[in-house]
Amino acid sequence: MGSDSILTPIIKPMPIPTQVEEEVEEEDPPIPTTALLSFNTDHSSSPTPSKPTTTTLLFISLLLTTFISLSAALTFAFLFFSHTSQPIPQFARPLTKLNHPVVLLISSDGFRFGYQFKTPTPNIHRLINQGTEADLGLIPVFPTLTFPNHYAIATGLYPAYHGIINNLFFDPHTGDTFFMGSHDPKWWLGEPLWETVVNHGLKAATYFWPGSEVKKGSWTCPEDLCKHFNYSVPFEERVDTVLQYFDLPSSEIPVFMTLYFEDPDHQGHKVGADDPEITEAVARIDRMIGRLIQGLEQRGVFEDVSIIMVGDHGMVGTCDKKLFFLEDLSPWIEIPQDWVQSYSPLLAIRPPPSFSPVDIVAKMNEGLNSGKVENGKNLKVYLKEELPSRLHYSGSDRIPPIVGLIEESFKVEQKRSERKECGGSHGYDNAFFSMRTIFIGHGPQFARGRKVPSFENVQIYNLVTSILNIQGAPNNGTASFPKSILLPRH
């Protein structure tokens, strides 16, 4: 599910220009001048009787034109401001066909915030315009990788607490390896939404979501409601299968569903964030959203279903000139390959017990700060407990003791080679704007045309349980957060 790399740097995100309504002071109409009043191109010495009449008519014409222009401007201003300042409804819209709330959680992997403007996306923008959007995007958790973020969305927990701290990692106690096909429940901590729903005696259906294939607690991944990931399944088939759930009797429709697309992450890793291939991938996702909307409308339930569309992370271009090589640190310290659990965008090092992580970090940073290491200023190495607290990335034994934060777009490799690459990656510090993704909510409890400030994706768990009116499991989200996003019920 996305050929994710790994994580990091600490940089202030560059603000993206936003559309701001500006108040433009309208200039006063010009005061008529003598030249205008005595408009006279006839230089003969004897005045004609028609000249005063022409001047008067011209003056009246100018006054009428000015009056009409001002009237049109005032009318436009009234219509514009009366439209944009419509009050947000005070209560959620009532269900018209379904007899219970339904949440459909959709993920478009690697959908960087801003992709929705790369090409016409009429269907995604229909959800935006008729729903609620995180104005400057959704903030992923660190590391900004597929599995840590999808499971953070599902559990409301940071990776240190839900256990999936990377796409590939090792258990320091058993030596076992986690990879993206691992379904042993020992790796997957916390309580994901599908398990929470089933715990309340309700039905959930998952169509590809990291962790949903794991049989854990009361969730058994039933064959008819839990699809195992298969890259070859066409996107259209995925959408149509979800739509078929709405053909069931209303009381049997699952109250929670997931739908996953691996694009545009798939293309982003190959070509970066700005290639025409990305544009086509975004257009394809929009067509799938259109297919979904049309199917829900045909069934008369579009306005009843709460659609939450998100991505898991963003994407940034990477090229060979932005590389750092661990072998360049050899004058200060040797970092053997078998110490390194991941290179980039998250450098993770677990040395043998006989080596001091404190000494290793000190020597690595000495070399990096010496000015003698190519691109050394673009890597900062930490003991995990000394990482910025905002990353929430220290409270698990699965996280190696040494973590390197890499500057945006840079990559770390063991040693120099002839291999050439220029593509895209993610996994970096979630403070980078390039790592942001989208949040769009459409449904009875989402106000139409509303923009909300950006927030971290761990808040989505409580948002879903609030819509479904069920008690969620303990998590890292804020209990009061749904009140800031959702319209209250009557």
Short mmCIF file of C-alpha atoms in Angstrom, two decimals:
data_model
loop_
_atom_site.label_atom_id
_atom_site.label_comp_id
_atom_site.label_asym_id
_atom_site.label_seq_id
_atom_site.Cartn_x
_atom_site.Cartn_y
_atom_site.Cartn_z
CA MET A 1 0.00 0.00 0.00
CA GLY A 2 2.28 2.73 -1.15
CA SER A 3 6.01 2.05 -1.42
CA ASP A 4 6.72 4.34 1.50
CA SER A 5 10.15 5.41 2.56
CA ILE A 6 10.68 6.90 6.00
CA LEU A 7 10.87 10.29 7.82
CA THR A 8 11.70 13.88 8.98
CA PRO A 9 13.38 17.49 9.46
CA ILE A 10 12.56 20.46 11.63
CA ILE A 11 11.70 23.47 9.54
CA LYS A 12 9.05 26.07 9.67
CA PRO A 13 6.48 25.21 7.01
CA MET A 14 6.27 27.71 4.19
CA PRO A 15 2.83 29.29 4.24
CA ILE A 16 0.79 28.60 1.10
CA PRO A 17 -1.01 31.62 -0.28
CA THR A 18 -4.71 31.37 0.42
CA GLN A 19 -7.65 33.03 -1.18
CA VAL A 20 -8.52 35.98 1.05
CA GLU A 21 -11.50 38.20 0.56
CA GLU A 22 -10.11 41.70 0.40
CA GLU A 23 -12.12 44.82 1.00
CA VAL A 24 -11.38 47.12 -1.90
CA GLU A 25 -12.12 50.76 -1.35
CA GLU A 26 -14.02 52.02 -4.33
CA GLU A 27 -12.62 55.28 -5.65
CA ASP A 28 -14.90 58.30 -5.72
CA PRO A 29 -16.15 59.03 -9.23
CA PRO A 30 -14.07 61.76 -10.84
CA ILE A 31 -15.42 65.28 -10.43
CA PRO A 32 -16.52 66.63 -13.82
CA THR A 33 -13.96 69.09 -15.11
CA THR A 34 -14.31 72.27 -17.10
CA ALA A 35 -12.96 70.49 -20.11
CA LEU A 36 -15.79 67.99 -19.95
CA LEU A 37 -18.42 70.66 -19.43
CA SER A 38 -17.18 72.74 -22.32
CA PHE A 39 -16.56 69.90 -24.71
CA ASN A 40 -16.04 71.92 -27.88
CA THR A 41 -14.09 70.90 -30.93
CA ASP A 42 -15.39 73.68 -33.11
CA HIS A 43 -12.92 76.53 -33.27
CA SER A 44 -15.06 78.88 -35.39
CA SER A 45 -15.59 82.35 -33.99
CA SER A 46 -19.36 82.27 -34.11
CA PRO A 47 -21.12 79.93 -31.65
CA THR A 48 -23.95 77.73 -32.93
CA PRO A 49 -27.25 77.16 -31.12
CA SER A 50 -26.57 73.38 -30.79
CA LYS A 51 -23.50 73.65 -28.57
CA PRO A 52 -25.23 74.27 -25.21
CA THR A 53 -27.60 71.38 -25.94
CA THR A 54 -24.72 68.99 -26.68
CA THR A 55 -22.93 69.94 -23.49
CA THR A 56 -26.03 69.46 -21.38
CA LEU A 57 -26.76 66.07 -22.92
CA LEU A 58 -23.20 64.93 -22.34
CA PHE A 59 -23.31 65.99 -18.69
CA ILE A 60 -26.63 64.17 -18.11
CA SER A 61 -25.22 61.09 -19.87
CA LEU A 62 -22.21 61.06 -17.57
CA LEU A 63 -24.37 61.36 -14.48
CA LEU A 64 -26.61 58.50 -15.61
CA THR A 65 -23.62 56.30 -16.40
CA THR A 66 -22.10 56.99 -12.99
CA PHE A 67 -25.41 56.27 -11.24
CA ILE A 68 -25.89 52.98 -13.11
CA SER A 69 -22.30 51.89 -12.35
CA LEU A 70 -22.68 52.66 -8.65
CA SER A 71 -26.02 50.84 -8.52
CA ALA A 72 -24.52 47.77 -10.18
CA ALA A 73 -21.56 47.81 -7.79
CA LEU A 74 -23.81 48.08 -4.74
CA THR A 75 -26.07 45.30 -6.01
CA PHE A 76 -23.07 43.02 -6.62
CA ALA A 77 -21.64 43.79 -3.19
CA PHE A 78 -24.96 43.00 -1.54
CA LEU A 79 -25.32 39.69 -3.36
CA PHE A 80 -21.68 38.75 -2.76
CA PHE A 81 -21.57 39.47 0.94
CA SER A 82 -25.04 38.10 1.61
CA HIS A 83 -23.89 34.85 -0.02
CA THR A 84 -20.49 34.54 1.66
CA SER A 85 -21.71 35.50 5.09
CA GLN A 86 -24.57 33.08 5.31
CA PRO A 87 -24.77 31.84 8.90
CA ILE A 88 -23.75 28.26 9.60
CA PRO A 89 -26.80 26.14 10.49
CA GLN A 90 -27.16 25.53 14.20
CA PHE A 91 -28.14 21.88 13.99
CA ALA A 92 -27.39 18.77 11.95
CA ARG A 93 -29.69 17.92 9.05
CA PRO A 94 -32.09 15.06 9.80
CA LEU A 95 -31.70 11.71 8.03
CA THR A 96 -34.25 11.23 5.29
CA LYS A 97 -33.85 7.60 4.25
CA LEU A 98 -31.39 5.78 6.50
CA ASN A 99 -32.54 4.91 10.00
CA HIS A 100 -29.08 5.29 11.55
CA PRO A 101 -25.93 7.35 10.89
CA VAL A 102 -23.38 5.88 8.46
CA VAL A 103 -19.75 6.99 8.13
CA LEU A 104 -17.77 6.24 4.97
CA LEU A 105 -14.06 6.90 5.55
CA ILE A 106 -12.12 7.27 2.29
CA SER A 107 -8.34 7.41 1.98
CA SER A 108 -6.43 8.54 -1.09
CA ASP A 109 -2.86 7.53 -0.29
CA GLY A 110 -0.28 10.28 -0.76
CA PHE A 111 -2.83 12.95 -1.67
CA ARG A 112 -0.76 16.00 -0.87
CA PHE A 113 -2.67 19.12 0.13
CA GLY A 114 -2.92 21.26 -2.99
CA TYR A 115 -3.33 18.33 -5.40
CA GLN A 116 -7.03 19.21 -5.53
CA PHE A 117 -6.03 22.32 -7.50
CA LYS A 118 -3.68 20.62 -9.99
CA THR A 119 -6.50 19.72 -12.34
CA PRO A 120 -10.27 20.17 -12.43
CA THR A 121 -11.70 18.05 -9.60
CA PRO A 122 -15.43 18.81 -9.76
CA ASN A 123 -16.48 15.88 -7.57
CA ILE A 124 -13.97 16.48 -4.81
CA HIS A 125 -14.88 20.15 -4.90
CA ARG A 126 -18.54 19.28 -4.65
CA LEU A 127 -17.76 17.63 -1.31
CA ILE A 128 -15.67 20.65 -0.31
CA ASN A 129 -18.22 23.26 -1.34
CA GLN A 130 -21.12 21.42 0.25
CA GLY A 131 -19.20 20.25 3.29
CA THR A 132 -16.43 21.10 5.73
CA GLU A 133 -12.75 21.30 4.81
CA ALA A 134 -9.52 21.68 6.77
CA ASP A 135 -8.57 24.99 5.18
CA LEU A 136 -4.82 24.36 5.01
CA GLY A 137 -4.93 20.59 5.08
CA LEU A 138 -4.79 17.68 7.49
CA ILE A 139 -1.62 17.22 9.57
CA PRO A 140 -0.29 13.64 9.57
CA VAL A 141 1.45 12.05 12.54
CA PHE A 142 5.18 11.47 12.60
CA PRO A 143 6.63 9.58 10.81
CA THR A 144 4.59 10.65 7.79
CA LEU A 145 4.33 7.13 6.36
CA THR A 146 1.40 5.05 5.16
CA PHE A 147 0.99 2.43 7.88
CA PRO A 148 1.72 4.63 10.93
CA ASN A 149 -0.76 7.24 9.65
CA HIS A 150 -3.58 4.99 8.51
CA TYR A 151 -3.52 3.20 11.84
CA ALA A 152 -3.36 6.55 13.69
CA ILE A 153 -6.52 7.62 11.87
CA ALA A 154 -8.19 4.31 12.77
CA THR A 155 -7.20 4.33 16.46
CA GLY A 156 -6.73 7.99 17.38
CA LEU A 157 -3.29 7.06 18.73
CA TYR A 158 0.21 8.24 17.89
CA PRO A 159 2.48 5.50 16.49
CA ALA A 160 4.40 5.12 19.76
CA TYR A 161 1.11 4.00 21.33
CA HIS A 162 -0.59 2.08 18.52
CA GLY A 163 2.60 0.14 17.84
CA ILE A 164 3.11 0.67 14.11
CA ILE A 165 6.12 2.95 14.36
CA ASN A 166 7.25 2.49 10.75
CA ASN A 167 6.40 0.53 7.62
CA LEU A 168 9.24 -1.84 8.51
CA PHE A 169 10.70 -2.32 11.99
CA PHE A 170 11.95 -4.89 14.48
CA ASP A 171 10.92 -6.04 17.93
CA PRO A 172 14.01 -5.48 20.10
CA HIS A 173 12.91 -8.20 22.55
CA THR A 174 12.09 -11.02 20.13
CA GLY A 175 13.96 -9.95 17.02
CA ASP A 176 10.77 -10.42 14.97
CA THR A 177 10.25 -8.20 11.94
CA PHE A 178 7.15 -6.20 11.13
CA PHE A 179 6.45 -5.58 7.46
CA MET A 180 3.39 -4.28 5.65
CA GLY A 181 1.94 -7.77 5.26
CA SER A 182 2.15 -8.60 8.98
CA HIS A 183 -1.27 -9.57 10.37
CA ASP A 184 -0.23 -10.91 13.77
CA PRO A 185 -2.30 -8.92 16.32
CA LYS A 186 0.74 -8.59 18.61
CA TRP A 187 1.95 -5.72 16.46
CA TRP A 188 -1.33 -3.81 16.27
CA LEU A 189 -2.13 -2.10 19.57
CA GLY A 190 -5.04 0.15 20.44
CA GLU A 191 -8.63 -0.27 19.31
CA PRO A 192 -9.36 0.61 15.66
CA LEU A 193 -12.72 1.98 14.61
CA TRP A 194 -13.97 -1.28 13.08
CA GLU A 195 -13.34 -3.04 16.39
CA THR A 196 -15.02 -0.23 18.35
CA VAL A 197 -18.09 -0.46 16.11
CA VAL A 198 -18.37 -4.23 16.49
CA ASN A 199 -17.93 -3.89 20.26
CA HIS A 200 -21.19 -1.92 20.24
CA GLY A 201 -23.05 -4.67 18.41
CA LEU A 202 -22.95 -2.80 15.09
CA LYS A 203 -21.62 -3.74 11.66
CA ALA A 204 -18.45 -2.45 10.03
CA ALA A 205 -17.12 -3.05 6.52
CA THR A 206 -13.53 -2.42 5.44
CA TYR A 207 -12.31 -2.24 1.87
CA PHE A 208 -8.52 -2.07 2.21
CA TRP A 209 -7.22 -0.20 5.24
CA PRO A 210 -3.93 -0.98 6.98
CA GLY A 211 -4.73 -3.08 10.03
CA SER A 212 -8.27 -4.00 9.00
CA GLU A 213 -7.23 -7.53 7.98
CA VAL A 214 -5.93 -8.23 11.48
CA LYS A 215 -8.25 -10.40 13.58
CA LYS A 216 -8.14 -8.72 16.94
CA GLY A 217 -10.56 -8.56 19.85
CA SER A 218 -14.14 -8.73 18.63
CA TRP A 219 -13.15 -8.02 15.03
CA THR A 220 -12.90 -11.24 13.00
CA CYS A 221 -12.51 -9.65 9.53
CA PRO A 222 -15.63 -11.37 8.13
CA GLU A 223 -15.22 -12.42 4.51
CA ASP A 224 -18.25 -10.52 3.21
CA LEU A 225 -17.35 -7.27 4.99
CA CYS A 226 -13.54 -7.26 5.16
CA LYS A 227 -11.51 -7.21 1.96
CA HIS A 228 -7.87 -8.28 1.96
CA PHE A 229 -5.61 -5.89 0.11
CA ASN A 230 -5.15 -6.71 -3.55
CA TYR A 231 -3.44 -4.08 -5.66
CA SER A 232 -4.97 -5.46 -8.86
CA VAL A 233 -8.60 -4.81 -7.87
CA PRO A 234 -9.84 -1.93 -10.08
CA PHE A 235 -10.84 1.23 -8.29
CA GLU A 236 -14.27 1.03 -9.92
CA GLU A 237 -14.86 -2.39 -8.38
CA ARG A 238 -13.95 -1.07 -4.94
CA VAL A 239 -16.44 1.78 -5.25
CA ASP A 240 -19.19 -0.47 -6.60
CA THR A 241 -18.73 -2.97 -3.76
CA VAL A 242 -19.16 -0.21 -1.17
CA LEU A 243 -22.26 1.02 -2.99
CA GLN A 244 -23.74 -2.48 -2.83
CA TYR A 245 -23.76 -2.28 0.96
CA PHE A 246 -26.40 0.43 0.59
CA ASP A 247 -28.64 -2.01 -1.28
CA LEU A 248 -29.08 -3.96 1.95
CA PRO A 249 -32.10 -3.28 4.15
CA SER A 250 -31.45 -0.05 6.04
CA SER A 251 -31.08 -1.84 9.37
CA GLU A 252 -28.34 -4.09 7.91
CA ILE A 253 -26.21 -1.41 6.27
CA PRO A 254 -22.84 -1.25 8.07
CA VAL A 255 -22.60 1.93 10.13
CA PHE A 256 -18.89 2.31 9.38
CA MET A 257 -17.09 1.63 6.10
CA THR A 258 -13.60 2.25 4.76
CA LEU A 259 -12.48 2.68 1.17
CA TYR A 260 -8.81 2.89 0.16
CA PHE A 261 -7.03 3.99 -3.04
CA GLU A 262 -3.25 3.65 -3.33
CA ASP A 263 -3.07 6.58 -5.75
CA PRO A 264 -1.57 9.15 -6.09
CA ASP A 265 1.13 7.80 -3.73
CA HIS A 266 2.02 5.12 -6.27
CA GLN A 267 2.82 7.70 -8.92
CA GLY A 268 4.38 10.17 -6.48
CA HIS A 269 7.20 7.81 -5.57
CA LYS A 270 8.07 7.39 -9.24
CA VAL A 271 7.87 10.96 -10.50
CA GLY A 272 7.64 13.32 -7.52
CA ALA A 273 4.86 15.76 -6.73
CA ASP A 274 4.74 17.87 -9.89
CA ASP A 275 4.65 15.48 -12.84
CA PRO A 276 1.69 15.18 -15.29
CA GLU A 277 1.36 11.57 -14.13
CA ILE A 278 0.32 12.90 -10.72
CA THR A 279 -2.24 15.15 -12.38
CA GLU A 280 -3.86 12.19 -14.11
CA ALA A 281 -3.84 10.15 -10.88
CA VAL A 282 -5.65 12.99 -9.08
CA ALA A 283 -8.18 13.22 -11.92
CA ARG A 284 -8.76 9.47 -11.61
CA ILE A 285 -9.45 9.75 -7.88
CA ASP A 286 -11.91 12.53 -8.65
CA ARG A 287 -13.70 10.28 -11.12
CA MET A 288 -14.00 7.61 -8.43
CA ILE A 289 -15.50 10.15 -6.03
CA GLY A 290 -17.94 11.09 -8.81
CA ARG A 291 -18.84 7.44 -9.29
CA LEU A 292 -19.46 7.11 -5.56
CA ILE A 293 -21.60 10.25 -5.35
CA GLN A 294 -23.68 9.20 -8.34
CA GLY A 295 -24.27 5.76 -6.84
CA LEU A 296 -25.31 7.21 -3.49
CA GLU A 297 -27.63 9.68 -5.20
CA GLN A 298 -29.26 6.91 -7.23
CA ARG A 299 -29.99 5.16 -3.94
CA GLY A 300 -31.29 8.36 -2.38
CA VAL A 301 -28.80 8.32 0.50
CA PHE A 302 -26.10 10.80 -0.52
CA GLU A 303 -27.26 13.47 1.91
CA ASP A 304 -27.64 10.91 4.72
CA VAL A 305 -24.13 9.43 4.56
CA SER A 306 -21.25 11.11 6.38
CA ILE A 307 -18.34 10.99 3.94
CA ILE A 308 -14.92 11.72 5.38
CA MET A 309 -12.22 11.95 2.72
CA VAL A 310 -8.61 12.08 3.85
CA GLY A 311 -5.08 11.31 2.78
CA ASP A 312 -2.40 9.82 4.99
CA HIS A 313 0.50 12.12 4.10
CA GLY A 314 1.87 14.39 1.40
CA MET A 315 4.77 14.02 -1.03
CA VAL A 316 7.94 15.90 -1.97
CA GLY A 317 10.41 15.51 -4.81
CA THR A 318 13.81 13.91 -4.19
CA CYS A 319 16.88 13.82 -6.43
CA ASP A 320 20.44 12.50 -6.23
CA LYS A 321 22.03 15.85 -5.47
CA LYS A 322 20.18 15.88 -2.13
CA LEU A 323 21.93 12.91 -0.59
CA PHE A 324 23.82 12.26 2.61
CA PHE A 325 26.16 9.27 3.02
CA LEU A 326 26.87 7.65 6.37
CA GLU A 327 30.33 6.59 5.19
CA ASP A 328 31.29 10.28 5.18
CA LEU A 329 31.14 10.19 8.99
CA SER A 330 33.92 7.60 9.21
CA PRO A 331 36.56 10.13 10.47
CA TRP A 332 34.36 10.55 13.54
CA ILE A 333 32.51 7.23 13.84
CA GLU A 334 31.76 4.13 11.80
CA ILE A 335 28.06 3.31 11.45
CA PRO A 336 27.82 -0.30 10.25
CA GLN A 337 24.95 -1.17 7.94
CA ASP A 338 23.53 -3.71 10.39
CA TRP A 339 22.97 -0.93 12.94
CA VAL A 340 20.63 0.92 10.60
CA GLN A 341 16.97 -0.08 10.65
CA SER A 342 15.86 2.60 8.20
CA TYR A 343 17.70 5.24 6.21
CA SER A 344 15.32 7.84 4.92
CA PRO A 345 13.38 9.93 5.21
CA LEU A 346 13.72 8.60 8.79
CA LEU A 347 17.16 7.54 9.91
CA ALA A 348 16.76 4.93 12.65
CA ILE A 349 19.80 3.35 14.30
CA ARG A 350 19.90 0.60 16.92
CA PRO A 351 23.50 -0.11 17.96
CA PRO A 352 24.47 -3.25 19.87
CA PRO A 353 24.06 -3.05 23.68
CA SER A 354 27.82 -2.68 24.13
CA PHE A 355 27.78 0.73 22.41
CA SER A 356 26.57 3.91 24.05
CA PRO A 357 23.84 5.71 22.08
CA VAL A 358 24.85 8.96 23.80
CA ASP A 359 28.41 8.71 22.47
CA ILE A 360 27.24 7.72 19.00
CA VAL A 361 24.89 10.70 18.75
CA ALA A 362 27.59 13.09 19.98
CA LYS A 363 30.15 11.87 17.45
CA MET A 364 27.68 11.85 14.57
CA ASN A 365 26.60 15.41 15.27
CA GLU A 366 30.23 16.50 15.65
CA GLY A 367 30.90 15.27 12.14
CA LEU A 368 27.67 16.72 10.75
CA ASN A 369 28.47 20.15 12.23
CA SER A 370 32.11 20.16 11.12
CA GLY A 371 31.41 21.60 7.69
CA LYS A 372 33.47 18.76 6.17
CA VAL A 373 30.57 16.39 5.45
CA GLU A 374 28.58 16.89 2.26
CA ASN A 375 25.02 17.99 3.12
CA GLY A 376 25.83 17.46 6.80
CA LYS A 377 23.78 20.48 7.84
CA ASN A 378 20.68 18.71 6.49
CA LEU A 379 20.72 15.91 9.06
CA LYS A 380 20.28 16.22 12.81
CA VAL A 381 20.69 13.16 15.02
CA TYR A 382 18.87 12.71 18.36
CA LEU A 383 18.48 10.28 21.16
CA LYS A 384 14.82 9.40 20.76
CA GLU A 385 13.92 10.78 24.18
CA GLU A 386 15.39 14.13 23.12
CA LEU A 387 13.34 14.44 19.96
CA PRO A 388 10.97 17.43 19.88
CA SER A 389 8.01 16.49 22.07
CA ARG A 390 5.56 17.59 19.36
CA LEU A 391 6.55 14.48 17.39
CA HIS A 392 5.28 12.10 20.12
CA TYR A 393 7.91 9.62 19.01
CA SER A 394 9.70 8.25 22.04
CA GLY A 395 7.29 6.17 24.13
CA SER A 396 7.89 2.74 22.60
CA ASP A 397 10.68 0.17 22.80
CA ARG A 398 10.07 -0.48 19.11
CA ILE A 399 11.49 2.95 18.27
CA PRO A 400 15.29 2.63 17.97
CA PRO A 401 17.33 4.68 20.47
CA ILE A 402 18.87 6.92 17.77
CA VAL A 403 16.72 8.87 15.31
CA GLY A 404 17.92 11.21 12.60
CA LEU A 405 15.70 14.00 11.28
CA ILE A 406 16.42 14.77 7.66
CA GLU A 407 15.87 18.02 5.82
CA GLU A 408 12.95 18.05 3.41
CA SER A 409 13.72 16.34 0.06
CA PHE A 410 17.03 14.89 1.28
CA LYS A 411 17.80 11.19 1.64
CA VAL A 412 20.36 9.17 3.58
CA GLU A 413 22.33 6.27 2.12
CA GLN A 414 25.05 4.05 3.50
CA LYS A 415 27.68 4.79 0.85
CA ARG A 416 28.13 6.37 -2.53
CA SER A 417 27.06 4.46 -5.60
CA GLU A 418 26.37 4.94 -9.29
CA ARG A 419 22.63 4.46 -8.78
CA LYS A 420 20.59 7.39 -10.06
CA GLU A 421 17.20 8.42 -8.77
CA CYS A 422 14.83 11.33 -9.05
CA GLY A 423 11.35 10.67 -7.70
CA GLY A 424 9.32 11.48 -4.63
CA SER A 425 9.16 10.56 -0.98
CA HIS A 426 7.46 11.22 2.35
CA GLY A 427 8.02 10.30 5.96
CA TYR A 428 9.62 13.61 6.89
CA ASP A 429 8.83 15.87 9.84
CA ASN A 430 5.09 16.50 9.93
CA ALA A 431 5.81 20.22 10.36
CA PHE A 432 6.69 20.40 6.65
CA PHE A 433 3.81 21.73 4.62
CA SER A 434 4.62 19.27 1.85
CA MET A 435 3.62 16.44 4.18
CA ARG A 436 0.10 17.77 4.69
CA THR A 437 -2.85 16.03 3.12
CA ILE A 438 -6.60 16.67 2.85
CA PHE A 439 -9.59 16.50 5.14
CA ILE A 440 -13.10 16.87 3.74
CA GLY A 441 -16.29 16.06 5.64
CA HIS A 442 -19.69 15.91 3.96
CA GLY A 443 -22.91 14.80 5.56
CA PRO A 444 -25.71 15.69 7.98
CA GLN A 445 -23.41 16.94 10.75
CA PHE A 446 -20.96 18.83 8.53
CA ALA A 447 -21.82 22.45 7.80
CA ARG A 448 -21.87 23.39 4.13
CA GLY A 449 -19.01 25.51 2.81
CA ARG A 450 -17.22 25.67 6.14
CA LYS A 451 -13.44 25.97 6.57
CA VAL A 452 -11.78 24.83 9.78
CA PRO A 453 -8.16 25.18 10.96
CA SER A 454 -5.74 22.34 10.27
CA PHE A 455 -5.59 19.55 12.85
CA GLU A 456 -3.77 16.26 13.42
CA ASN A 457 -5.33 13.09 12.11
CA VAL A 458 -5.52 11.48 15.58
CA GLN A 459 -8.67 13.59 16.04
CA ILE A 460 -10.59 11.66 13.38
CA TYR A 461 -11.30 8.66 15.63
CA ASN A 462 -13.37 10.77 18.05
CA LEU A 463 -15.02 12.50 15.11
CA VAL A 464 -16.31 9.17 13.77
CA THR A 465 -17.48 7.84 17.13
CA SER A 466 -19.27 11.12 17.78
CA ILE A 467 -21.16 10.91 14.46
CA LEU A 468 -22.08 7.29 15.22
CA ASN A 469 -23.01 8.28 18.77
CA ILE A 470 -20.95 5.49 20.35
CA GLN A 471 -18.36 5.48 23.11
CA GLY A 472 -14.81 5.24 21.78
CA ALA A 473 -11.70 3.74 23.34
CA PRO A 474 -9.07 5.89 25.08
CA ASN A 475 -6.95 7.74 22.52
CA ASN A 476 -4.67 10.71 21.95
CA GLY A 477 -7.35 12.86 20.36
CA THR A 478 -9.18 15.61 22.22
CA ALA A 479 -12.57 14.57 23.56
CA SER A 480 -14.05 17.99 22.82
CA PHE A 481 -12.71 18.16 19.27
CA PRO A 482 -15.87 16.90 17.51
CA LYS A 483 -17.82 19.85 18.93
CA SER A 484 -15.52 22.22 17.02
CA ILE A 485 -16.21 20.45 13.72
CA LEU A 486 -19.68 18.90 13.86
CA LEU A 487 -23.11 20.46 14.03
CA PRO A 488 -25.01 19.29 17.12
CA ARG A 489 -28.05 17.09 16.73
CA HIS A 490 -31.48 18.51 17.53
#
